[in-house]
Short mmCIF file of C-alpha atoms in Angstrom, two decimals:
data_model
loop_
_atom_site.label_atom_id
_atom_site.label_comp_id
_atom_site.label_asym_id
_atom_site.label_seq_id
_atom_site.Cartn_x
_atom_site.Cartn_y
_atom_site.Cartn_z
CA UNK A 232 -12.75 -21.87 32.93
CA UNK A 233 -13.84 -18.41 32.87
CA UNK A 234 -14.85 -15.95 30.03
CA UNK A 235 -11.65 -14.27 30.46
CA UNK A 236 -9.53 -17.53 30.46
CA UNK A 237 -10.99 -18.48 27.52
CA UNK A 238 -10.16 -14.73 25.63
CA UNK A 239 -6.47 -14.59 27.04
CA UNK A 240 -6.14 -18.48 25.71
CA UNK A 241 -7.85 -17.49 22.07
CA UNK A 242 -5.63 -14.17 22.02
CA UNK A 243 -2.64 -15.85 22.68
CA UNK A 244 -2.65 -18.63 19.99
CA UNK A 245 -3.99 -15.96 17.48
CA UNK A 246 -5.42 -18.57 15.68
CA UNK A 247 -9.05 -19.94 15.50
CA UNK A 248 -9.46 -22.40 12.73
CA UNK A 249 -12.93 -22.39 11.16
CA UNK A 250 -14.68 -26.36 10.29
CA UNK A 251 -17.51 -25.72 7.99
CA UNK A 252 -18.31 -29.28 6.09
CA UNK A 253 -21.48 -30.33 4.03
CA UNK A 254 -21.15 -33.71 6.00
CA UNK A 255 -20.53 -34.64 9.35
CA UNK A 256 -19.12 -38.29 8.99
CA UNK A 257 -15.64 -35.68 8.04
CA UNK A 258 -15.50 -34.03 11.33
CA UNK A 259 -14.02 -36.22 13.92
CA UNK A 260 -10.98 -36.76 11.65
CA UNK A 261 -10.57 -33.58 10.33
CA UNK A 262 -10.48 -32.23 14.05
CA UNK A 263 -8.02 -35.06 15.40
CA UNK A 264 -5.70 -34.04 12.09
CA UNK A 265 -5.78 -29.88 13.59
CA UNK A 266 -5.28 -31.15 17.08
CA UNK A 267 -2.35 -33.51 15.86
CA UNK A 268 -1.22 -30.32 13.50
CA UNK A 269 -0.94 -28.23 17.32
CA UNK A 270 -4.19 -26.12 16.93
CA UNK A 271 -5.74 -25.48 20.08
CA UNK A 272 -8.39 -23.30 19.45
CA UNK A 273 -11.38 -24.73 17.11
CA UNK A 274 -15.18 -23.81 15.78
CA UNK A 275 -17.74 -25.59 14.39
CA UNK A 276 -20.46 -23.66 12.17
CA UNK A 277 -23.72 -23.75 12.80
CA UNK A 278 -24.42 -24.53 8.80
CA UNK A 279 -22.25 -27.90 9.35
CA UNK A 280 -24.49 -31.13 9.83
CA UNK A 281 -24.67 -32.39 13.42
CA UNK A 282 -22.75 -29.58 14.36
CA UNK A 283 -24.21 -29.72 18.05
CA UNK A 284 -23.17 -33.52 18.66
CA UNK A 285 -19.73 -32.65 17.13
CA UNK A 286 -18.76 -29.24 19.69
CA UNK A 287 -19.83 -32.15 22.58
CA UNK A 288 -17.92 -34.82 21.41
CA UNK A 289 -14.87 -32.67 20.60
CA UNK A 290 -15.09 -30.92 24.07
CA UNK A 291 -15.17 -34.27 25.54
CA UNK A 292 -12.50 -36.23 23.49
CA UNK A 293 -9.90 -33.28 23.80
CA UNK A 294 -10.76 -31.22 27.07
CA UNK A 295 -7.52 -29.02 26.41
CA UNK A 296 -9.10 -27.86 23.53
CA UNK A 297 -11.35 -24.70 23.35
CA UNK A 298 -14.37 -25.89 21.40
CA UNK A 299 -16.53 -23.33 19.91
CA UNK A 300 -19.43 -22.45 17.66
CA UNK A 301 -19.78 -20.42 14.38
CA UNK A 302 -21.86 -18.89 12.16
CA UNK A 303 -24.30 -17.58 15.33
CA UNK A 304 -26.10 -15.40 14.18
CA UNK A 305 -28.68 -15.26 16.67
CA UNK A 306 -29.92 -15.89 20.13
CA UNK A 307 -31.51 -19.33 19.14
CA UNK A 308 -28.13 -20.81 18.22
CA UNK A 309 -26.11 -19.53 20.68
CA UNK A 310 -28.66 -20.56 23.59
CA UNK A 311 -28.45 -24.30 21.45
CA UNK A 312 -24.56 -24.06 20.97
CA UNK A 313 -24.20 -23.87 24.80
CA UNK A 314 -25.81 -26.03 25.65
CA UNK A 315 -23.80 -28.55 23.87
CA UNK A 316 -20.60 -27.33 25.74
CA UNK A 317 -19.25 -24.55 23.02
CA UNK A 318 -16.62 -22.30 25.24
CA UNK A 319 -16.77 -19.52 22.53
CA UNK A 320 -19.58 -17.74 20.16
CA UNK A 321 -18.57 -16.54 16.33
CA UNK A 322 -20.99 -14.30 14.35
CA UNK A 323 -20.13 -13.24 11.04
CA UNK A 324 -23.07 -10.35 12.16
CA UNK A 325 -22.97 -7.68 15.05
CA UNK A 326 -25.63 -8.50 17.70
CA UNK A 327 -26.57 -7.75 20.68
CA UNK A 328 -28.56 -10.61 21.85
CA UNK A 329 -25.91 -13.13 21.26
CA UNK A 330 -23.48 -11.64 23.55
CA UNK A 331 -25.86 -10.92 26.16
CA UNK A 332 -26.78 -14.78 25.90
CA UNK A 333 -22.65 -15.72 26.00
CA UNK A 334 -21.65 -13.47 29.13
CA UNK A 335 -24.46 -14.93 30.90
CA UNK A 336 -23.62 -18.39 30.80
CA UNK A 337 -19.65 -17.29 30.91
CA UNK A 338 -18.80 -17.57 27.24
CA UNK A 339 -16.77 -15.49 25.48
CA UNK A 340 -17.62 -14.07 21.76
CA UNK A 341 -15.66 -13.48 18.46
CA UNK A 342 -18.33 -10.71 17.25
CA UNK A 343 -18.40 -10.23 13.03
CA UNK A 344 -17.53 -6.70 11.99
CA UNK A 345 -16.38 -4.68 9.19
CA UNK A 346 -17.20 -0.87 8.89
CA UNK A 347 -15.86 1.65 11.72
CA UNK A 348 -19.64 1.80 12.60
CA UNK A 349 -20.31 -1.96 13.17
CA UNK A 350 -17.04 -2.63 14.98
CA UNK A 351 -17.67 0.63 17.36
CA UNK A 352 -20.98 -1.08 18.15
CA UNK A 353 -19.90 -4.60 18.61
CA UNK A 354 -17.34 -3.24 21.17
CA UNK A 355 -20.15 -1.15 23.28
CA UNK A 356 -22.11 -4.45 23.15
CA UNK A 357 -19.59 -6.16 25.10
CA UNK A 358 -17.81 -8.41 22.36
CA UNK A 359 -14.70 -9.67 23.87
CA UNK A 360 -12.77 -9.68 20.16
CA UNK A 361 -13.18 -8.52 17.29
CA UNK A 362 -13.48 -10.65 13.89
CA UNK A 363 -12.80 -8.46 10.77
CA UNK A 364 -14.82 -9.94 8.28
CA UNK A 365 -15.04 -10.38 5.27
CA UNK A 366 -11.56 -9.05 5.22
CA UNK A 367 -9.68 -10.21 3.16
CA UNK A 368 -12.09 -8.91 -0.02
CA UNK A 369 -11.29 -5.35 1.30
CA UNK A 370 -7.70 -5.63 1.10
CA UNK A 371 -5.03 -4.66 3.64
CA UNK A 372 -5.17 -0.92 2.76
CA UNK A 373 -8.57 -0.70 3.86
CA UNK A 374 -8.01 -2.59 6.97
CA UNK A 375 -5.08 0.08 7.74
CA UNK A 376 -7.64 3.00 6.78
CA UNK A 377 -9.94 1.27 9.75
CA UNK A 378 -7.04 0.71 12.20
CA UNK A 379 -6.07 4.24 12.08
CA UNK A 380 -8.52 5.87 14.04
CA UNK A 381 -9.25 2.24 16.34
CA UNK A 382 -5.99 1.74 16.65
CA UNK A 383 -6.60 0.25 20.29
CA UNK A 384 -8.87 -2.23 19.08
CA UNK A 385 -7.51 -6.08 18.50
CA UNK A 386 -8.57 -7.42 15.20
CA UNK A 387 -8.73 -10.68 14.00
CA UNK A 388 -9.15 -11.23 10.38
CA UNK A 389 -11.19 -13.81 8.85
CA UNK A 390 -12.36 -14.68 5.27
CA UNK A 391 -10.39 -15.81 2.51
CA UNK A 392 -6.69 -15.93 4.88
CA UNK A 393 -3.88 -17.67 3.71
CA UNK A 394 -0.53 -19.11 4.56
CA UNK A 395 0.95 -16.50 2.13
CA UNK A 396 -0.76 -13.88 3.25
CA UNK A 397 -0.86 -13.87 6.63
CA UNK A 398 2.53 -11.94 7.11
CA UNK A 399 1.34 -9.60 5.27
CA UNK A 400 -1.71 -8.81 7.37
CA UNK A 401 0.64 -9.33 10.61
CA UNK A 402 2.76 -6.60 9.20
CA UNK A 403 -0.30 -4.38 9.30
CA UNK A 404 -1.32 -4.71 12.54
CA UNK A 405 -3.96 -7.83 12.46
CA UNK A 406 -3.83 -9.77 16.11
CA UNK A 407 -4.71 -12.58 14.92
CA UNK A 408 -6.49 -14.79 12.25
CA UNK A 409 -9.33 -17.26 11.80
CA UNK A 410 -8.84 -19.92 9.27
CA UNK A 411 -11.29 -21.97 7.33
CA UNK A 412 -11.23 -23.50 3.36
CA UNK A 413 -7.74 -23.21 3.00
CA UNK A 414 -6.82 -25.88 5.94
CA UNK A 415 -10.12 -27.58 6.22
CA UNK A 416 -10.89 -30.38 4.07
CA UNK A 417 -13.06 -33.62 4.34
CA UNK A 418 -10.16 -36.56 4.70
CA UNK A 419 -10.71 -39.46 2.78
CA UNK A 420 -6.98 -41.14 3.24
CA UNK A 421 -3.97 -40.73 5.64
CA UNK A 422 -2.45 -38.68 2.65
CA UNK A 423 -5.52 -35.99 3.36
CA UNK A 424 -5.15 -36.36 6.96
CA UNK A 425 -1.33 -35.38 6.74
CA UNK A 426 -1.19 -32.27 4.57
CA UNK A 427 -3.61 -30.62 7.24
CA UNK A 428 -1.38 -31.79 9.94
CA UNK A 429 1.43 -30.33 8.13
CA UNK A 430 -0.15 -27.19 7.00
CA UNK A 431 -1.92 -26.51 10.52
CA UNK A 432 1.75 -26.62 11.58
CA UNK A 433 2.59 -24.44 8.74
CA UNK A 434 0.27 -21.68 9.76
CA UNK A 435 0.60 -21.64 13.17
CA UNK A 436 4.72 -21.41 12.63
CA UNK A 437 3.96 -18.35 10.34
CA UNK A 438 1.75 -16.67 12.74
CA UNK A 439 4.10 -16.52 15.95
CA UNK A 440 6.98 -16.15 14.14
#
């Protein structure tokens, strides 16, 4: 799959969902719960235990899945992430070395911004989308104050989204959304594994309607 396969796929579900856990015994069932919920587009943080094993053994359980990594926040990770088969890069940071690591082995990057200043750079650099974040802090008048004068740019907004207020965001322009604490949680029962099933289903109903 190329770099641009992967973007159109990730732009067109307009939903990444974030897995950040302090232990990785909750990760396999946490991502068979999304995948069951209809997600299709998934990363794994850097600062999650085992996180390397996990990208390899979701990309080779559910191969229609885009796999990535998160929290990258340098070339060091992102050379490691690869390697273990991640399709996709997410910084919370704007830097250059981590997307000229990703386009060389064909991997496309979800590049952290916030100010006019770092988004303008992280688009020169090459990032293929643009993650607001921390966005949701700022407030959706602030994101419209940015997405005045870049109003070409794509935006996704991550960091502290919710089911509620996602249409909100939608209404003010936001292409799309990544999605972490409030559908991620370590599963100790079938009762845990069905409310994420049921609110992955949730959110991604409320984002393409």
């Amino acid at each position: 799959m190329t770099r641009n396969e992967i973007v159109q796929i990730i732009n067109s579900q307009k939903l990444v969902v974030v897995i950040r856990l302090n232990k990785q015994e909750y990760i396999p069932r946490v991502v068979d719960a999304l995948i069951t919920g209809g997600i299709k587009v998934l990363e794994i943080t850097s600062n999650t235990p085992g996180f390397l094993e996990e990208i390899a053994k979701a990309r080779t359980k559910y191969p229609n899945v885009l796999v990535g990594a998160g929290t990258v926040i340098n070339s060091e990770i992102a050379n490691t992430a690869i390697t273990a088969g991640a399709q996709f890069l997410v910084t919370p940071n704007t830097n250059t070395n981590v997307v000229e690591v990703a386009h060389k082995n064909n991997v496309a990057v979800l590049m952290g911004a916030l100010t006019p200043t770092e988004i303008c750079q992280a688009i020169e650099i090459g990032a293929d989308i643009i993650k607001l974040f921390p966005i949701a802090s700022m407030g959706v008048k602030y994101f419209k104050a940015v997405k005045g004068p870049l109003s070409e740019v794509k935006f996704f907004a991550v960091g502290g989204m919710t089911l509620d207020t996602i249409p909100e965001w939608k209404e003010a322009g936001v292409e799309g959304f990544g999605l972490g604490g409030n559908l991620v949680k370590p599963i100790h029962n079938q009762s845990d594994f069905d409310s994420i099933v049921l609110l992955a289903k949730d959110v991604i109903k409320t984002i393409h309607e």
